[in-house]
CSV table of C-alpha atoms in Angstrom, one decimal:
chain,number,residue,atom,x,y,z
A,134,MET,CA,143.7,-0.4,15.7
A,135,ALA,CA,142.5,-2.9,18.1
A,136,ARG,CA,141.6,-0.2,20.5
A,137,ARG,CA,139.4,1.6,18.0
A,138,SER,CA,137.4,-1.5,17.3
A,139,SER,CA,136.8,-2.1,21.0
A,140,GLY,CA,135.8,1.6,21.4
A,141,SER,CA,133.5,1.4,18.5
A,142,LYS,CA,131.7,-1.5,20.1
A,143,ARG,CA,131.1,0.5,23.1
A,144,ARG,CA,129.7,3.3,21.1
A,145,LYS,CA,127.3,1.0,19.3
A,146,SER,CA,126.0,-0.4,22.5
A,147,TYR,CA,125.6,3.2,23.8
A,148,ARG,CA,123.7,4.3,20.7
A,149,SER,CA,121.5,1.2,20.6
A,150,ARG,CA,120.5,1.9,24.2
A,151,ASN,CA,119.5,5.5,23.3
A,152,LEU,CA,117.6,4.4,20.3
A,153,ASN,CA,115.6,2.0,22.4
A,154,PHE,CA,114.6,4.8,24.7
A,155,ASN,CA,113.5,6.9,21.8
A,156,ARG,CA,111.3,4.2,20.4
A,157,ASN,CA,109.2,3.9,23.5
A,158,THR,CA,108.2,7.6,23.4
A,159,GLY,CA,106.0,6.9,20.3
A,160,SER,CA,106.2,7.3,16.6
A,161,GLY,CA,104.4,9.4,14.0
A,162,ARG,CA,102.9,6.3,12.5
A,163,THR,CA,100.1,6.1,15.0
A,164,PHE,CA,99.4,9.8,14.8
A,165,ALA,CA,99.2,9.5,11.0
A,166,VAL,CA,96.8,6.6,11.2
A,167,ALA,CA,94.6,8.4,13.7
A,168,ALA,CA,94.7,11.6,11.5
A,169,ILE,CA,93.6,9.5,8.5
A,170,PHE,CA,90.7,8.0,10.4
A,171,PHE,CA,89.7,11.4,11.7
A,172,MET,CA,89.7,12.9,8.2
A,173,LEU,CA,87.8,9.9,6.9
A,174,ALA,CA,85.1,10.4,9.5
A,175,LEU,CA,84.9,14.1,8.7
A,176,PHE,CA,84.4,13.4,5.0
A,177,LEU,CA,81.9,10.6,5.5
A,178,ALA,CA,79.7,12.0,8.2
A,179,PRO,CA,77.7,14.5,6.1
A,180,PRO,CA,76.8,11.9,3.4
A,181,ILE,CA,75.8,9.3,6.0
A,182,LYS,CA,73.7,11.9,7.8
A,183,SER,CA,71.9,12.9,4.6
A,184,TYR,CA,71.3,9.2,3.8
A,185,PHE,CA,69.6,8.6,7.1
A,186,VAL,CA,67.5,11.8,6.8
A,187,GLN,CA,66.4,10.8,3.3
A,188,ARG,CA,65.5,7.3,4.5
A,189,ALA,CA,63.3,8.9,7.2
A,190,GLN,CA,61.7,11.2,4.6
A,191,ILE,CA,61.0,8.2,2.3
A,192,SER,CA,59.4,6.2,5.1
A,193,ALA,CA,57.2,9.2,6.2
A,194,LEU,CA,56.1,9.7,2.6
A,195,GLN,CA,55.3,6.0,2.2
A,196,SER,CA,53.1,6.0,5.3
A,197,GLN,CA,51.4,9.2,4.0
A,198,LEU,CA,50.8,7.5,0.7
A,199,LYS,CA,49.2,4.5,2.4
A,200,SER,CA,46.8,6.8,4.4
A,201,ASP,CA,46.0,8.8,1.3
A,202,ASN,CA,45.2,5.6,-0.6
A,203,THR,CA,42.9,4.4,2.2
A,204,ALA,CA,41.1,7.8,2.2
A,205,LEU,CA,40.8,7.5,-1.6
A,206,ASP,CA,39.2,4.1,-1.3
A,207,GLU,CA,36.7,5.3,1.2
A,208,ALA,CA,35.8,8.3,-1.1
A,209,ARG,CA,35.3,5.9,-4.0
A,210,LYS,CA,33.0,3.7,-1.9
A,211,GLU,CA,31.0,6.8,-0.9
A,212,LEU,CA,30.8,7.9,-4.5
A,213,THR,CA,29.4,4.5,-5.5
A,214,LEU,CA,26.8,5.0,-2.7
A,215,TRP,CA,25.8,8.4,-4.0
A,216,GLN,CA,25.2,6.9,-7.5
A,217,ASP,CA,22.4,4.7,-6.1
A,218,PRO,CA,19.0,6.6,-6.4
A,219,ASP,CA,17.6,4.8,-3.3
A,220,TYR,CA,20.5,6.0,-1.2
A,221,ILE,CA,20.0,9.6,-2.4
A,222,LYS,CA,16.3,9.4,-1.4
A,223,SER,CA,17.1,8.1,2.0
A,224,GLN,CA,19.7,10.8,2.6
A,225,ALA,CA,17.3,13.5,1.4
A,226,ARG,CA,14.6,12.2,3.8
A,227,GLU,CA,17.0,12.0,6.7
A,228,ARG,CA,19.1,15.1,6.3
A,229,LEU,CA,16.8,17.5,4.5
A,230,HIS,CA,13.4,16.2,5.8
A,231,PHE,CA,12.1,15.8,2.3
A,232,VAL,CA,8.9,13.8,1.7
A,233,LEU,CA,7.4,12.3,-1.4
A,234,PRO,CA,4.1,13.8,-2.8
A,235,GLY,CA,1.1,12.5,-0.8
A,236,GLU,CA,3.2,11.7,2.3
A,237,ARG,CA,3.0,13.5,5.7
A,238,GLN,CA,6.0,14.2,7.8
A,239,TYR,CA,5.9,14.4,11.5
A,240,ILE,CA,8.8,15.7,13.5
A,241,VAL,CA,8.8,14.8,17.1
A,242,THR,CA,10.9,17.2,19.3
A,243,GLY,CA,12.1,16.7,22.8
A,244,THR,CA,12.7,13.0,22.6
A,245,ASP,CA,16.4,12.8,21.8
A,246,GLY,CA,17.0,10.0,24.2
A,247,THR,CA,17.6,12.0,27.3
A,248,ASN,CA,15.3,12.1,30.3
A,249,THR,CA,13.9,15.6,30.9
A,250,ASP,CA,12.2,16.0,34.2
A,251,LYS,CA,10.5,19.1,35.7
A,252,ALA,CA,13.1,19.6,38.4
A,253,ALA,CA,15.8,20.1,35.7
A,254,GLN,CA,13.6,22.7,34.0
A,255,THR,CA,13.1,24.7,37.2
A,256,ASP,CA,16.8,25.0,37.9
A,257,VAL,CA,16.7,28.6,36.7
A,258,VAL,CA,14.8,29.7,39.8
A,259,LYS,CA,17.2,27.8,42.1
A,260,ASN,CA,20.3,29.2,40.3
A,261,LEU,CA,19.5,32.8,40.9
A,262,PRO,CA,22.1,34.6,43.0
A,263,GLU,CA,21.4,35.1,46.7
A,264,GLY,CA,20.1,38.3,47.9
A,265,GLN,CA,17.7,38.9,45.0
A,266,PRO,CA,14.2,40.2,45.9
A,267,TRP,CA,11.3,37.8,46.0
A,268,TYR,CA,9.7,39.3,42.9
A,269,THR,CA,12.7,38.4,40.8
A,270,ARG,CA,12.2,34.7,41.7
A,271,MET,CA,8.6,35.0,40.9
A,272,ILE,CA,9.2,36.5,37.4
A,273,ALA,CA,11.8,33.8,36.7
A,274,SER,CA,9.4,31.1,37.8
A,275,ILE,CA,6.6,32.5,35.5
A,276,THR,CA,8.9,32.8,32.5
A,277,GLU,CA,10.1,29.2,33.1
A,278,ALA,CA,6.6,27.9,33.3
A,279,GLY,CA,5.7,29.7,30.1
A,280,LYS,CA,8.5,27.9,28.2
A,281,ALA,CA,7.2,24.5,29.2
């Protein structure tokens, strides 16, 4: 029996060496943990995406609400202006050229703040295409002089 016990010791050491080599190849535990994290990411990605999309929509709607409120305030200010009879009279005079009874209205044309000189008015004659007969230039000059 002594031989068997010494032989079994040899077998244990041989098996323990083989088991050590098998442990180094990897275990299913890391694969299971990685699979769990992957599945967790797959299940959590759509709700997280919808959360961020909804937050962006909320911020866009809030900024639109602010701009609408400022436009509403401006419209209210204009409404209070139009309730003033003096403002209505001034707008009727300015926009519609209304006058009160007994007043005369003079409308001055051609003085919109730009300098108009005679050379700019005769540009029509100079801008005629080349090769035109002399009488075409003369007719253009006469019609331009008639407009002034």
